[in-house]
Coordinates of C-alpha atoms in Angstrom, one line a residue:
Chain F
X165 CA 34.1 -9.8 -5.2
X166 CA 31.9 -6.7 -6.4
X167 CA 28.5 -7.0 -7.5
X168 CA 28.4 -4.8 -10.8
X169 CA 25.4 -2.9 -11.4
X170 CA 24.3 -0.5 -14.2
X171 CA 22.6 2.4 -13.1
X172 CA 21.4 5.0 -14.9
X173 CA 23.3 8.2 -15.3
X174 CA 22.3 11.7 -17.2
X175 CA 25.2 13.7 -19.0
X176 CA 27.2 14.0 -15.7
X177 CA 28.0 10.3 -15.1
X178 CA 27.8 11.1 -11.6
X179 CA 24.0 12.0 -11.5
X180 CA 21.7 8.4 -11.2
X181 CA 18.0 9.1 -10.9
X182 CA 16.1 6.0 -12.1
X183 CA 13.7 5.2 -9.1
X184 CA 14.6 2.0 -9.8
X185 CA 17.9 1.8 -9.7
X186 CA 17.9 4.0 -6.0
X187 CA 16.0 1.2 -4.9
X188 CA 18.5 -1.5 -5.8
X189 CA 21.1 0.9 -4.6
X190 CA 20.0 1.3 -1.7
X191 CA 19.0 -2.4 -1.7
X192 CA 22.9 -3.6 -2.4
X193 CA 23.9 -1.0 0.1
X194 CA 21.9 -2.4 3.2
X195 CA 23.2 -5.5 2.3
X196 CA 26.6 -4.2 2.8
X197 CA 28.3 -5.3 -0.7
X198 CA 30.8 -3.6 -2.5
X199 CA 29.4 -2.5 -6.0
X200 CA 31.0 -1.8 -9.1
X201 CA 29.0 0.9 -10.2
X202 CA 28.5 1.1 -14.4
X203 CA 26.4 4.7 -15.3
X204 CA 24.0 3.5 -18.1
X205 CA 22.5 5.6 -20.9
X206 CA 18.9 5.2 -22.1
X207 CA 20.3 4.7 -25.5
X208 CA 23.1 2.1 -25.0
X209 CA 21.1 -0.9 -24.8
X210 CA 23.8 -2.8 -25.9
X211 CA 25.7 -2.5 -23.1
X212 CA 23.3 -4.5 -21.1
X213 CA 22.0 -6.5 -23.9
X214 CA 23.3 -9.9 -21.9
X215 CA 20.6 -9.1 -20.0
X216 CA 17.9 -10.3 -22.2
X217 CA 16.3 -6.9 -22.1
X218 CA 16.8 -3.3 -22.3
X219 CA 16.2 -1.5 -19.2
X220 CA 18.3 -1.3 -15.7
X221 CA 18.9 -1.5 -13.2
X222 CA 20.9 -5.2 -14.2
X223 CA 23.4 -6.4 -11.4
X224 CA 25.7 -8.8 -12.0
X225 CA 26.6 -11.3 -8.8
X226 CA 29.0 -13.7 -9.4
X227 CA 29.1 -14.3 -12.9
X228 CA 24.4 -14.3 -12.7
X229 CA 23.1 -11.4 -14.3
X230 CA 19.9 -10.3 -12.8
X231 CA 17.4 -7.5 -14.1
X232 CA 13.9 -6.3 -12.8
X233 CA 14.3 -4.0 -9.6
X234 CA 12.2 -6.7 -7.0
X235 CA 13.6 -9.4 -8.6
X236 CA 17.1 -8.4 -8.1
X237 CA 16.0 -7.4 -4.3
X238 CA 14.5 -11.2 -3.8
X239 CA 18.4 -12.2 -5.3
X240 CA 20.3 -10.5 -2.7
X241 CA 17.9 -11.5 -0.1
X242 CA 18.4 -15.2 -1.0
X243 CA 22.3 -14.7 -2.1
X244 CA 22.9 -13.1 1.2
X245 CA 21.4 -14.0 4.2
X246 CA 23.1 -13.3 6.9
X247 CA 23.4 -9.8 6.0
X248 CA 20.7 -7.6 7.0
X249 CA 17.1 -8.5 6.1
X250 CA 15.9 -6.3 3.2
X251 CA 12.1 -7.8 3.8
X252 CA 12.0 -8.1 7.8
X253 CA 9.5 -11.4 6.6
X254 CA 7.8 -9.2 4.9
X255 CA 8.0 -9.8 1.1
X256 CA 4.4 -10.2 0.1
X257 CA 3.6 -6.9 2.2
X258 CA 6.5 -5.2 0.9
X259 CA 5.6 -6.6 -2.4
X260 CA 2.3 -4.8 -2.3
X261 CA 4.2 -1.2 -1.4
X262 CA 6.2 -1.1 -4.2
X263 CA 3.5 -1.7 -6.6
X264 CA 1.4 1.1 -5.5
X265 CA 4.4 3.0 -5.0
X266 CA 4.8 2.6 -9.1
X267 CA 1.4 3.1 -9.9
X268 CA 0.2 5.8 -7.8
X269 CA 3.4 7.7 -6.8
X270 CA 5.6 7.5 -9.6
X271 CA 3.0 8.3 -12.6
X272 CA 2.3 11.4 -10.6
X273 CA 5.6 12.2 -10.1
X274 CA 6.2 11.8 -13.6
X275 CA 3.7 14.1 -14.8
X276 CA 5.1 16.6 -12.7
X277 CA 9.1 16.7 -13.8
X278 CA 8.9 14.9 -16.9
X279 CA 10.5 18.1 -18.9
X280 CA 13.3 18.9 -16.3
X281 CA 14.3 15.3 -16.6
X282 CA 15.5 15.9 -20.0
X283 CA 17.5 18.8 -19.2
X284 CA 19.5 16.3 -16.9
X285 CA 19.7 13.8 -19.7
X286 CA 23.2 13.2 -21.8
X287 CA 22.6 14.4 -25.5
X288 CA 22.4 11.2 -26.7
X289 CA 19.1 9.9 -25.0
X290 CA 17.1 13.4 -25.2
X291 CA 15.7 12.2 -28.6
X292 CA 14.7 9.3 -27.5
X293 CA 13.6 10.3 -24.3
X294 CA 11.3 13.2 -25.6
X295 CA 10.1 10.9 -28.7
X296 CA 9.2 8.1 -26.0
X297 CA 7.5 9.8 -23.4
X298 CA 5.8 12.5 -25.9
X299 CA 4.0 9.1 -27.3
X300 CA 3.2 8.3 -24.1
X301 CA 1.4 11.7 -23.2
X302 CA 0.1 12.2 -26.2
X303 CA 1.5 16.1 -26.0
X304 CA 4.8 17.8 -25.4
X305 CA 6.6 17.1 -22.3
X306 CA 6.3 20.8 -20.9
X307 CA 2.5 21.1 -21.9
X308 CA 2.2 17.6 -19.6
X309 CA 3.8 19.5 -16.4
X310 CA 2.2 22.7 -16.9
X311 CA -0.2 21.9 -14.6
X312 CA 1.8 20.8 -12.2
X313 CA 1.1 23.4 -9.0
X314 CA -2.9 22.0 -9.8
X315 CA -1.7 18.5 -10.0
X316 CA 0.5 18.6 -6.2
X317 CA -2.8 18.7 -3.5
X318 CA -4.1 15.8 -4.9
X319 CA -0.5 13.9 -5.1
X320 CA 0.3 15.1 -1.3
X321 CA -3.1 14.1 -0.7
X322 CA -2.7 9.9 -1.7
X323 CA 0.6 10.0 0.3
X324 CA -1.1 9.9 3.3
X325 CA -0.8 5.7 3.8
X326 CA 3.0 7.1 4.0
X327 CA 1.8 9.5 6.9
X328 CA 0.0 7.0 8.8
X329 CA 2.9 4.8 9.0
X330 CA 5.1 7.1 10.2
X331 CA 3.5 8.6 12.9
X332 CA 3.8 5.7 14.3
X333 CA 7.2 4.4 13.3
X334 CA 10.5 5.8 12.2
X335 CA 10.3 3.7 8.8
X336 CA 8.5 1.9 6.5
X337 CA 9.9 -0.6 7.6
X338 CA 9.4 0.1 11.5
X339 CA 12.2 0.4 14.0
X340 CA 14.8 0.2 11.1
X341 CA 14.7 0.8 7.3
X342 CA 14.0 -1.9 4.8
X343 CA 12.7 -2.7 1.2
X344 CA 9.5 -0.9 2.1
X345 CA 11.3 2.5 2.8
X346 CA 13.6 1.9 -0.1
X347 CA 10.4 1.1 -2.7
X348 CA 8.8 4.0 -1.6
X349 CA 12.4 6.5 -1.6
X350 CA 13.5 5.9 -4.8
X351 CA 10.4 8.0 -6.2
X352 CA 11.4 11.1 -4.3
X353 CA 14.7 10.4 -5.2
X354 CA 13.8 10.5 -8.8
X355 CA 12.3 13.8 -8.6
X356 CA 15.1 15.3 -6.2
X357 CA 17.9 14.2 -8.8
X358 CA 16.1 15.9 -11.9
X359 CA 14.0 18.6 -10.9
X360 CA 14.2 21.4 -8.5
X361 CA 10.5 21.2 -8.5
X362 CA 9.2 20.6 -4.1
X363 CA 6.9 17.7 -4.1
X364 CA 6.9 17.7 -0.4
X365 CA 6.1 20.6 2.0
X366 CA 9.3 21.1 4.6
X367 CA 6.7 20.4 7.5
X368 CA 5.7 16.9 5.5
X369 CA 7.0 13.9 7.7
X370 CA 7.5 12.4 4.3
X371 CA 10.3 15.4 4.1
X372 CA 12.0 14.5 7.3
X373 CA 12.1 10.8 6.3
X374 CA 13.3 11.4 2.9
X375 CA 16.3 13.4 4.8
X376 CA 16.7 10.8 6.9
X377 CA 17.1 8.2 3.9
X378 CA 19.8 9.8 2.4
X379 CA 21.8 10.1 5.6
X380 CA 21.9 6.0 5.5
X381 CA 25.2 4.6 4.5
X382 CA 26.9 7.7 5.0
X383 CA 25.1 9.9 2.8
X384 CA 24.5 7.9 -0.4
X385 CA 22.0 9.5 -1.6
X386 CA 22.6 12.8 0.3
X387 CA 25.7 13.6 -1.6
X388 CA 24.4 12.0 -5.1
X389 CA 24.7 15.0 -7.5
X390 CA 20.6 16.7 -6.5
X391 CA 18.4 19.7 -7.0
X392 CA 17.5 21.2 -3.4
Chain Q
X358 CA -11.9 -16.9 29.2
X359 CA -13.0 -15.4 26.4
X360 CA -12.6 -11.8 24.4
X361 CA -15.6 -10.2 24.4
X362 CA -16.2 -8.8 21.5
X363 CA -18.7 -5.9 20.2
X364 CA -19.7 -6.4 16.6
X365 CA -21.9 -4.1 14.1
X366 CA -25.2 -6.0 13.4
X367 CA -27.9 -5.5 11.2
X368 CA -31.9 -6.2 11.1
X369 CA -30.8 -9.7 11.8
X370 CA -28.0 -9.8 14.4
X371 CA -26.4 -12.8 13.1
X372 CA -25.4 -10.0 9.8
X373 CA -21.9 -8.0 10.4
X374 CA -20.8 -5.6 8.3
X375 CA -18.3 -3.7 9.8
X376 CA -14.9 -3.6 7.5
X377 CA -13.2 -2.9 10.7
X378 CA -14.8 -5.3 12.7
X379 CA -14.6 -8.2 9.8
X380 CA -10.6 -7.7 10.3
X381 CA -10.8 -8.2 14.6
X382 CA -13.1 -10.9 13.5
X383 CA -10.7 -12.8 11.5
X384 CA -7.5 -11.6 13.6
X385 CA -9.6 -13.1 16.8
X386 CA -9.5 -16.7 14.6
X387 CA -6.5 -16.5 13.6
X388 CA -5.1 -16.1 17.6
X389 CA -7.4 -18.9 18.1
X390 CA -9.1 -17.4 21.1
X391 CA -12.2 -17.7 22.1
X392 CA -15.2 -14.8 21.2
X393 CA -18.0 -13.8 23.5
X394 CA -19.6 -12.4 20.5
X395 CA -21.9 -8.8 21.2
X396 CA -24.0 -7.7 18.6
X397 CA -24.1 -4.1 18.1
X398 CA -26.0 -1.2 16.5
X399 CA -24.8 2.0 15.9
X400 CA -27.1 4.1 18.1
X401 CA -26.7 1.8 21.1
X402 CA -23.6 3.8 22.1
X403 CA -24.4 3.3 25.7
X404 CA -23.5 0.0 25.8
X405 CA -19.6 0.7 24.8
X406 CA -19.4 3.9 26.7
X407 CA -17.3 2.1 28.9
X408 CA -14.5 2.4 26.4
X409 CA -14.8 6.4 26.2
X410 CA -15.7 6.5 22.5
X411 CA -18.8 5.4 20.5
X412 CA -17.4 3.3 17.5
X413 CA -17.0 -0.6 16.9
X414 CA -15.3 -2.6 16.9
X415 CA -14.2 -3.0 20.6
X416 CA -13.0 -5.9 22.8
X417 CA -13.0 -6.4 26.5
X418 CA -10.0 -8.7 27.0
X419 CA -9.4 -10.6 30.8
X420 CA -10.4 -7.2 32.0
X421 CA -9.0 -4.4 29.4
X422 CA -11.0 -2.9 27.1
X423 CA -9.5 -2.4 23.9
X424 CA -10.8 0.2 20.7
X425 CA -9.7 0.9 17.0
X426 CA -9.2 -2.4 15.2
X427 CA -5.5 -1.3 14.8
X428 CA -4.8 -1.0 18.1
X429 CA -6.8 -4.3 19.3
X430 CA -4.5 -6.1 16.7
X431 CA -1.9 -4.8 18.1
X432 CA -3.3 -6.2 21.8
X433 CA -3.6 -9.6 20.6
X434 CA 0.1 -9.6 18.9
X435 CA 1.4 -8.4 21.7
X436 CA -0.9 -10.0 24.6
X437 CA -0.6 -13.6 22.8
X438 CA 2.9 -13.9 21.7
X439 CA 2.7 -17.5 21.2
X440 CA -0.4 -17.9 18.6
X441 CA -0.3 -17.7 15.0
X442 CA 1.5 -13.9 14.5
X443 CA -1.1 -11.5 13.0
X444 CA 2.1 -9.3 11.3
X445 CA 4.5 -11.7 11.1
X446 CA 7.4 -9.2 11.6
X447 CA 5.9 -6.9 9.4
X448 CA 3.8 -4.4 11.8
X449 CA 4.6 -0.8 10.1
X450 CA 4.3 -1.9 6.3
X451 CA 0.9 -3.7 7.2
X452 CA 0.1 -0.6 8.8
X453 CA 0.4 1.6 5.2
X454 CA -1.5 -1.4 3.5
X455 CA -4.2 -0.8 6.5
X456 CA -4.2 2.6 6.1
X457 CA -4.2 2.3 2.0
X458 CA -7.4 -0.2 2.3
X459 CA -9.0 2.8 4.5
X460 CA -8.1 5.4 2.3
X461 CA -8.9 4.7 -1.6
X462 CA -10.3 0.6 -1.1
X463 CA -12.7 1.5 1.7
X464 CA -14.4 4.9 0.7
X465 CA -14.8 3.8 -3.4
X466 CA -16.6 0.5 -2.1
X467 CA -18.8 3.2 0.2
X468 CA -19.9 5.0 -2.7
X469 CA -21.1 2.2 -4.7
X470 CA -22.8 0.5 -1.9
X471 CA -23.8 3.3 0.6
X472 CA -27.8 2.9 -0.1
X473 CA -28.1 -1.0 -0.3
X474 CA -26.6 -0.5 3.5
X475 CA -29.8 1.2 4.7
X476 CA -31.5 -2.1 4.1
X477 CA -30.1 -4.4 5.9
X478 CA -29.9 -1.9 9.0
X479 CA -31.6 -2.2 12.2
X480 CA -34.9 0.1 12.0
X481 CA -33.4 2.1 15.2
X482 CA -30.3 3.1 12.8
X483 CA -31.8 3.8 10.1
X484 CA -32.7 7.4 10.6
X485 CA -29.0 7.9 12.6
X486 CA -27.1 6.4 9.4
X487 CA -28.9 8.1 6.8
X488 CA -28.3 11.6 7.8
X489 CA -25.1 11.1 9.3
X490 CA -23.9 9.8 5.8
X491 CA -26.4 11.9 3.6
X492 CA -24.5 15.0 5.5
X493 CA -21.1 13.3 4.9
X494 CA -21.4 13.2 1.3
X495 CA -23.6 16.1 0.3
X496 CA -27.0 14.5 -1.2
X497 CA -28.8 11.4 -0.8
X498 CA -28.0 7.7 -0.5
X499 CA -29.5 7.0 -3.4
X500 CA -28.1 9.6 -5.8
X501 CA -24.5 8.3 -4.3
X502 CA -24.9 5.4 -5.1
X503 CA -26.8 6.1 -8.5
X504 CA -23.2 6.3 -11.0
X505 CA -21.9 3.2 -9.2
X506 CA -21.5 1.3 -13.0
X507 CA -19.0 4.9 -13.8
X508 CA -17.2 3.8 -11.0
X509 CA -17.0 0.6 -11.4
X510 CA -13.8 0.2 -13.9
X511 CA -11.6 2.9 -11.9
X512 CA -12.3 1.3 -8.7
X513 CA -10.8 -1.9 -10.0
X514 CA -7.9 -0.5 -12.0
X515 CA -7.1 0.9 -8.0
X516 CA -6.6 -2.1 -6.9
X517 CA -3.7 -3.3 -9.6
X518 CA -1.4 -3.8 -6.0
X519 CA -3.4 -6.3 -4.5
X520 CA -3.4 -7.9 -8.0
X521 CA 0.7 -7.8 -8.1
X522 CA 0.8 -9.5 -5.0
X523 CA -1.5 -12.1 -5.7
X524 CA 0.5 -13.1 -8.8
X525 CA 3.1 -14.4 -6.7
X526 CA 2.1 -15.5 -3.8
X527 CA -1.3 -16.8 -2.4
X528 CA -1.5 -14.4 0.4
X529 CA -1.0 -10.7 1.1
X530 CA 1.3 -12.2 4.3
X531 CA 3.3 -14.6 1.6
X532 CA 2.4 -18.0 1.8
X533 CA 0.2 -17.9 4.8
X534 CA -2.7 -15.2 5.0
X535 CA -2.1 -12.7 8.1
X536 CA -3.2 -9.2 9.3
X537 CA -2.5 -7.9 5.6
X538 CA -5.0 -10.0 4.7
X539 CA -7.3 -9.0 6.7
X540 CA -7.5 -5.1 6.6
X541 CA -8.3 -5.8 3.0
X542 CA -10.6 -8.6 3.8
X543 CA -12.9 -6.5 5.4
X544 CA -14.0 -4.1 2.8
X545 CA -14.6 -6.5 0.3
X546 CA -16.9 -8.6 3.2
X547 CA -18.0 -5.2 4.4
X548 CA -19.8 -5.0 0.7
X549 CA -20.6 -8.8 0.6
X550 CA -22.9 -8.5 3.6
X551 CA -24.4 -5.0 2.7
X552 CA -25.0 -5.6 -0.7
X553 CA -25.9 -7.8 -4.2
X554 CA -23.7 -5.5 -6.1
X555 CA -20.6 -7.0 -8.1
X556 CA -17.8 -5.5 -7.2
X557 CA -15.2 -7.9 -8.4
X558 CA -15.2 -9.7 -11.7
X559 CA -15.5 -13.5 -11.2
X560 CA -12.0 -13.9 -13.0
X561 CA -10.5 -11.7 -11.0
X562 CA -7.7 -12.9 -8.9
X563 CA -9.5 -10.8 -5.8
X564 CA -12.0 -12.5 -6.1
X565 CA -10.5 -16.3 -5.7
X566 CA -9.0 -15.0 -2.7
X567 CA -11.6 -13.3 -1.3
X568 CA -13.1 -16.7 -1.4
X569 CA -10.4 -18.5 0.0
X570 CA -10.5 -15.8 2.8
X571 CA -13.6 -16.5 3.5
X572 CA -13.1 -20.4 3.8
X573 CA -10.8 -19.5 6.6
X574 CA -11.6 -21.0 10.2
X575 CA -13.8 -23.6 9.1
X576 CA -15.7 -20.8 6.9
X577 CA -16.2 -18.2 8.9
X578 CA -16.8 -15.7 6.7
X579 CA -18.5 -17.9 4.3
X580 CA -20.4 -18.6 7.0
X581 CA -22.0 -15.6 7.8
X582 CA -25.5 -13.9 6.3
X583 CA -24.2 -12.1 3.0
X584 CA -25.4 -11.6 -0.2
X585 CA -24.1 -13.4 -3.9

């Protein structure tokens, strides 16, 4: 039985770039379950309205619906265990990644692709999405990634906890990938499905281990519809 | 047979400061071993020249001298297999929360504390650490330190990740306090014992654990000559 999970999609159906949602799907793919994969609009919050709540990802495992990207990666570490370990032992640690992986990473990320992301976006949730995040910014979305090329030295710069692990190790995770790398990937993958803007330099470990992400599971997230 | 263990002291030798050596300190504890405990000052870098550098901390362990607190936590892992595990499976993403602590904990808490540091100091380091860190940052200890209250709120909003983790579980390591633990540990002690300065609001969850860190090992942190 398929675990179904909403993902969202822009206006090719094909094209997921919520950095939450690469986590989980990267997440349900390490656990080796067979997904059936729903693309999600902003805009059709009905559609997941079971939930409780409006935003994905949202699996649903056996009849449960879950929602909340670490919450649906502690499910699928309990619901499956003796598939591989998405924490290593680690959950606290890994807990710790994630959250400065949203609030340092992914706010500058944001500020620096916010307006290519709506090109990307079906016409239905480009209203919303430009009325949301304009709020948000308190200015247009291109005046908020104008600054962009400024912005990058100082958002390469507080990667460098990323760095220190791997020159050491492979992954995140250590000698294999786990939760940590996924946390961490599904900002870059964000940016890399919406933007041709380069975060990373090509001589960035961070590059190289991105790369090497998407080659897991036999390219998920190397062929996912992508800038670059 | 003991670790011997070179230690940053102060005036009084019985006062450590060292971030790094606060986390060999408590990793020591945790793998239950017994310390030959060395006192150190800065400029006595004579008496660790046997370990080809000139920093603290380092241990000398059945023979082996060990330096950079990463690498002697890696020792003891590794050298005592069957003590309490300083990573618990969780080596390389302790390693970016090490390296995280290093780069935006460590340096803010520098800042705001960098001229209360001269005081407790050994007279013979006194000159040695105020140029050395007047050079570092460009002007003098005192005018570093002077917009510490500016500071102040950004330096806590950094440390919303420790905060996440703490909301679920009692200990950076989960539900026992490990290596995690420590690297962060140490900057917060680093202040305590350098300086009456508040860095941490007494409601903040930090600071309960800081406490309970410190209540570790029959209190040995709470133990030792601090300030507040």
């Amino acid at each position: 039985m398929s675990v179904i999970f909403y993902d969202l999609a822009g206006a090719d159906p094909k094209r997921r770039f919520s950095p939450y949602c690469w986590r989980i799907r990267m997440a349900l793919a390490h656990k080796q379950l067979e997904v059936d994969d729903r693309p999600w609009c902003f805009t059709e919050k009905d559609a997941i309205g079971f939930s409780g709540q409006g935003l994905v990802p949202v699996i649903v495992d056996r009849g449960r619906s879950v929602h909340d990207s670490w919450e649906i990666a502690r499910h699928l570490e309990t619901a499956y265990p003796d598939r591989p370990s998405l924490f290593g032992g680690a959950e606290a640690p890994i807990r710790l990644i994630a959250s400065w992986t949203e609030r340092v990473v992914q706010p500058q990320i944001g500020r620096m692709i916010i307006a290519d992301i709506v090109a990307v976006l079906d016409e239905k949730d480009k209203v919303y999405f430009r009325e949301s995040r304009e709020k948000r910014f308190g200015m247009t979305l291109e005046t908020a990634q104008a600054d962009r090329d400024e912005r990058l030295p100082a958002f390469r710069q507080s990667l460098e906890p990323v760095r220190t692990v791997l020159a050491s190790y492979p992954w995140l995770g250590g000698a294999k990938p786990n939760y940590a790398d996924y946390a961490v990937f599904g900002a870059f993958q964000w940016a890399r499905c919406t933007s041709p803007y380069k975060l990373l330099a090509e001589d960035d470990p961070i590059f190289a281990w991105h790369k090497r992400a998407r080659d897991l599971f036999d390219g998920l997230a190397e062929k996912a519809p992508a800038f670059g």
